[in-house]
């Protein structure tokens, strides 16, 4: 995992930079890292589109590469925002369809507490990639898979939770 957000939810620039470089290194392995950023428009229509893909992966490298591969199946580079959003929606729906009501409740608990209680919950949520585990100077913390944060169910829960506060 390469964290792209901090515990607070803010973007972690160093992690985002690493993921950008990883994606661009796949396309331009013989180009110096310092020169790759100038080639973004060979692969994506904009830096923002690349960042969207990196952020929605949550820093999970295998998921990021899978999303990138799905983009390749849709069109030849440079990938436009519409292609990236289509791939993200498909991944969101695929992941969300596997979640039962009890697992949604566990996910909501993780979002509120940034931790997972118990071995069964830990393995259920992490193995299914419903939540991700990160580490920082304070220790381990957990967050919902960003693609699941874009489901209507999650948005509705978040909206209801904020109304209660």
PDB file of N, CA and C in Angstrom, residues 34-76:
ATOM      1  N   UNK A  34      12.403  12.133 -13.580  1.00  0.00           N
ATOM      2  CA  UNK A  34      12.214  13.587 -13.632  1.00  0.00           C
ATOM      3  C   UNK A  34      11.630  14.045 -14.965  1.00  0.00           C
ATOM      4  N   UNK A  35      11.786  13.242 -16.004  1.00  0.00           N
ATOM      5  CA  UNK A  35      11.286  13.614 -17.333  1.00  0.00           C
ATOM      6  C   UNK A  35       9.920  13.006 -17.652  1.00  0.00           C
ATOM      7  N   UNK A  36       9.486  12.035 -16.880  1.00  0.00           N
ATOM      8  CA  UNK A  36       8.234  11.324 -17.181  1.00  0.00           C
ATOM      9  C   UNK A  36       6.998  12.209 -17.056  1.00  0.00           C
ATOM     10  N   UNK A  37       6.993  13.120 -16.085  1.00  0.00           N
ATOM     11  CA  UNK A  37       5.800  13.954 -15.886  1.00  0.00           C
ATOM     12  C   UNK A  37       5.456  14.753 -17.136  1.00  0.00           C
ATOM     13  N   UNK A  38       6.463  15.092 -17.922  1.00  0.00           N
ATOM     14  CA  UNK A  38       6.222  15.813 -19.163  1.00  0.00           C
ATOM     15  C   UNK A  38       5.546  14.964 -20.225  1.00  0.00           C
ATOM     16  N   UNK A  39       5.441  13.674 -19.981  1.00  0.00           N
ATOM     17  CA  UNK A  39       4.844  12.754 -20.951  1.00  0.00           C
ATOM     18  C   UNK A  39       3.439  12.295 -20.549  1.00  0.00           C
ATOM     19  N   UNK A  40       2.881  12.898 -19.523  1.00  0.00           N
ATOM     20  CA  UNK A  40       1.550  12.495 -19.041  1.00  0.00           C
ATOM     21  C   UNK A  40       0.526  12.492 -20.160  1.00  0.00           C
ATOM     22  N   UNK A  41       0.554  13.500 -21.020  1.00  0.00           N
ATOM     23  CA  UNK A  41      -0.478  13.594 -22.061  1.00  0.00           C
ATOM     24  C   UNK A  41      -0.317  12.532 -23.150  1.00  0.00           C
ATOM     25  N   UNK A  42       0.746  11.732 -23.088  1.00  0.00           N
ATOM     26  CA  UNK A  42       0.871  10.584 -23.982  1.00  0.00           C
ATOM     27  C   UNK A  42       0.019   9.418 -23.472  1.00  0.00           C
ATOM     28  N   UNK A  43      -0.278   9.432 -22.166  1.00  0.00           N
ATOM     29  CA  UNK A  43      -1.010   8.328 -21.552  1.00  0.00           C
ATOM     30  C   UNK A  43      -2.401   8.754 -21.073  1.00  0.00           C
ATOM     31  N   UNK A  44      -2.541   9.988 -20.585  1.00  0.00           N
ATOM     32  CA  UNK A  44      -3.806  10.512 -20.068  1.00  0.00           C
ATOM     33  C   UNK A  44      -4.083  11.871 -20.691  1.00  0.00           C
ATOM     34  N   UNK A  45      -5.357  12.244 -20.707  1.00  0.00           N
ATOM     35  CA  UNK A  45      -5.688  13.548 -21.278  1.00  0.00           C
ATOM     36  C   UNK A  45      -5.243  14.702 -20.387  1.00  0.00           C
ATOM     37  N   UNK A  46      -5.014  14.404 -19.092  1.00  0.00           N
ATOM     38  CA  UNK A  46      -4.567  15.449 -18.172  1.00  0.00           C
ATOM     39  C   UNK A  46      -3.984  14.828 -16.903  1.00  0.00           C
ATOM     40  N   UNK A  47      -3.265  15.638 -16.168  1.00  0.00           N
ATOM     41  CA  UNK A  47      -2.738  15.204 -14.871  1.00  0.00           C
ATOM     42  C   UNK A  47      -3.888  14.869 -13.929  1.00  0.00           C
ATOM     43  N   UNK A  48      -4.979  15.615 -14.003  1.00  0.00           N
ATOM     44  CA  UNK A  48      -6.123  15.387 -13.136  1.00  0.00           C
ATOM     45  C   UNK A  48      -6.726  13.992 -13.356  1.00  0.00           C
ATOM     46  N   UNK A  49      -6.733  13.520 -14.601  1.00  0.00           N
ATOM     47  CA  UNK A  49      -7.271  12.192 -14.900  1.00  0.00           C
ATOM     48  C   UNK A  49      -6.369  11.118 -14.300  1.00  0.00           C
ATOM     49  N   UNK A  50      -5.065  11.293 -14.428  1.00  0.00           N
ATOM     50  CA  UNK A  50      -4.125  10.356 -13.799  1.00  0.00           C
ATOM     51  C   UNK A  50      -4.307  10.377 -12.285  1.00  0.00           C
ATOM     52  N   UNK A  51      -4.415  11.560 -11.710  1.00  0.00           N
ATOM     53  CA  UNK A  51      -4.606  11.666 -10.255  1.00  0.00           C
ATOM     54  C   UNK A  51      -5.905  11.006  -9.806  1.00  0.00           C
ATOM     55  N   UNK A  52      -6.954  11.148 -10.588  1.00  0.00           N
ATOM     56  CA  UNK A  52      -8.235  10.511 -10.247  1.00  0.00           C
ATOM     57  C   UNK A  52      -8.061   9.001 -10.137  1.00  0.00           C
ATOM     58  N   UNK A  53      -7.352   8.420 -11.085  1.00  0.00           N
ATOM     59  CA  UNK A  53      -7.110   6.980 -11.074  1.00  0.00           C
ATOM     60  C   UNK A  53      -6.268   6.581  -9.862  1.00  0.00           C
ATOM     61  N   UNK A  54      -5.225   7.360  -9.582  1.00  0.00           N
ATOM     62  CA  UNK A  54      -4.356   7.057  -8.442  1.00  0.00           C
ATOM     63  C   UNK A  54      -5.120   7.165  -7.116  1.00  0.00           C
ATOM     64  N   UNK A  55      -5.919   8.206  -6.963  1.00  0.00           N
ATOM     65  CA  UNK A  55      -6.643   8.420  -5.716  1.00  0.00           C
ATOM     66  C   UNK A  55      -7.735   7.370  -5.505  1.00  0.00           C
ATOM     67  N   UNK A  56      -8.424   6.980  -6.565  1.00  0.00           N
ATOM     68  CA  UNK A  56      -9.502   6.001  -6.409  1.00  0.00           C
ATOM     69  C   UNK A  56      -8.938   4.626  -6.069  1.00  0.00           C
ATOM     70  N   UNK A  57      -7.683   4.386  -6.376  1.00  0.00           N
ATOM     71  CA  UNK A  57      -7.048   3.101  -6.032  1.00  0.00           C
ATOM     72  C   UNK A  57      -6.764   3.003  -4.545  1.00  0.00           C
ATOM     73  N   UNK A  58      -6.760   4.133  -3.854  1.00  0.00           N
ATOM     74  CA  UNK A  58      -6.453   4.140  -2.431  1.00  0.00           C
ATOM     75  C   UNK A  58      -4.998   3.792  -2.138  1.00  0.00           C
ATOM     76  N   UNK A  59      -4.177   3.752  -3.185  1.00  0.00           N
ATOM     77  CA  UNK A  59      -2.779   3.386  -2.998  1.00  0.00           C
ATOM     78  C   UNK A  59      -2.545   1.886  -3.081  1.00  0.00           C
ATOM     79  N   UNK A  60      -3.579   1.138  -3.442  1.00  0.00           N
ATOM     80  CA  UNK A  60      -3.461  -0.315  -3.602  1.00  0.00           C
ATOM     81  C   UNK A  60      -2.929  -0.555  -5.020  1.00  0.00           C
ATOM     82  N   UNK A  61      -1.665  -0.918  -5.112  1.00  0.00           N
ATOM     83  CA  UNK A  61      -0.975  -0.992  -6.394  1.00  0.00           C
ATOM     84  C   UNK A  61      -1.651  -1.968  -7.354  1.00  0.00           C
ATOM     85  N   UNK A  62      -2.041  -3.135  -6.876  1.00  0.00           N
ATOM     86  CA  UNK A  62      -2.680  -4.117  -7.757  1.00  0.00           C
ATOM     87  C   UNK A  62      -3.997  -3.574  -8.311  1.00  0.00           C
ATOM     88  N   UNK A  63      -4.778  -2.883  -7.475  1.00  0.00           N
ATOM     89  CA  UNK A  63      -6.021  -2.285  -7.961  1.00  0.00           C
ATOM     90  C   UNK A  63      -5.740  -1.206  -9.001  1.00  0.00           C
ATOM     91  N   UNK A  64      -4.723  -0.393  -8.752  1.00  0.00           N
ATOM     92  CA  UNK A  64      -4.370   0.662  -9.701  1.00  0.00           C
ATOM     93  C   UNK A  64      -3.989   0.062 -11.051  1.00  0.00           C
ATOM     94  N   UNK A  65      -3.162  -0.971 -11.030  1.00  0.00           N
ATOM     95  CA  UNK A  65      -2.765  -1.615 -12.284  1.00  0.00           C
ATOM     96  C   UNK A  65      -3.954  -2.277 -12.974  1.00  0.00           C
ATOM     97  N   UNK A  66      -4.869  -2.836 -12.187  1.00  0.00           N
ATOM     98  CA  UNK A  66      -6.080  -3.413 -12.764  1.00  0.00           C
ATOM     99  C   UNK A  66      -6.946  -2.359 -13.434  1.00  0.00           C
ATOM    100  N   UNK A  67      -7.084  -1.204 -12.797  1.00  0.00           N
ATOM    101  CA  UNK A  67      -7.849  -0.104 -13.393  1.00  0.00           C
ATOM    102  C   UNK A  67      -7.189   0.371 -14.685  1.00  0.00           C
ATOM    103  N   UNK A  68      -5.888   0.461 -14.654  1.00  0.00           N
ATOM    104  CA  UNK A  68      -5.133   0.875 -15.835  1.00  0.00           C
ATOM    105  C   UNK A  68      -5.329  -0.134 -16.977  1.00  0.00           C
ATOM    106  N   UNK A  69      -5.277  -1.421 -16.653  1.00  0.00           N
ATOM    107  CA  UNK A  69      -5.494  -2.464 -17.646  1.00  0.00           C
ATOM    108  C   UNK A  69      -6.905  -2.363 -18.233  1.00  0.00           C
ATOM    109  N   UNK A  70      -7.888  -2.096 -17.374  1.00  0.00           N
ATOM    110  CA  UNK A  70      -9.265  -1.938 -17.857  1.00  0.00           C
ATOM    111  C   UNK A  70      -9.382  -0.744 -18.800  1.00  0.00           C
ATOM    112  N   UNK A  71      -8.636   0.314 -18.518  1.00  0.00           N
ATOM    113  CA  UNK A  71      -8.617   1.467 -19.435  1.00  0.00           C
ATOM    114  C   UNK A  71      -8.068   1.043 -20.795  1.00  0.00           C
ATOM    115  N   UNK A  72      -7.013   0.236 -20.774  1.00  0.00           N
ATOM    116  CA  UNK A  72      -6.424  -0.251 -22.029  1.00  0.00           C
ATOM    117  C   UNK A  72      -7.411  -1.096 -22.833  1.00  0.00           C
ATOM    118  N   UNK A  73      -8.274  -1.802 -22.143  1.00  0.00           N
ATOM    119  CA  UNK A  73      -9.281  -2.608 -22.837  1.00  0.00           C
ATOM    120  C   UNK A  73     -10.365  -1.737 -23.471  1.00  0.00           C
ATOM    121  N   UNK A  74     -10.533  -0.542 -22.950  1.00  0.00           N
ATOM    122  CA  UNK A  74     -11.563   0.362 -23.478  1.00  0.00           C
ATOM    123  C   UNK A  74     -11.081   1.191 -24.661  1.00  0.00           C
ATOM    124  N   UNK A  75      -9.850   1.659 -24.586  1.00  0.00           N
ATOM    125  CA  UNK A  75      -9.346   2.535 -25.637  1.00  0.00           C
ATOM    126  C   UNK A  75      -7.823   2.582 -25.600  1.00  0.00           C
ATOM    127  N   UNK A  76      -7.253   3.087 -26.664  1.00  0.00           N
ATOM    128  CA  UNK A  76      -5.814   3.300 -26.707  1.00  0.00           C
ATOM    129  C   UNK A  76      -5.498   4.613 -26.004  1.00  0.00           C
TER     130      UNK A  76
END
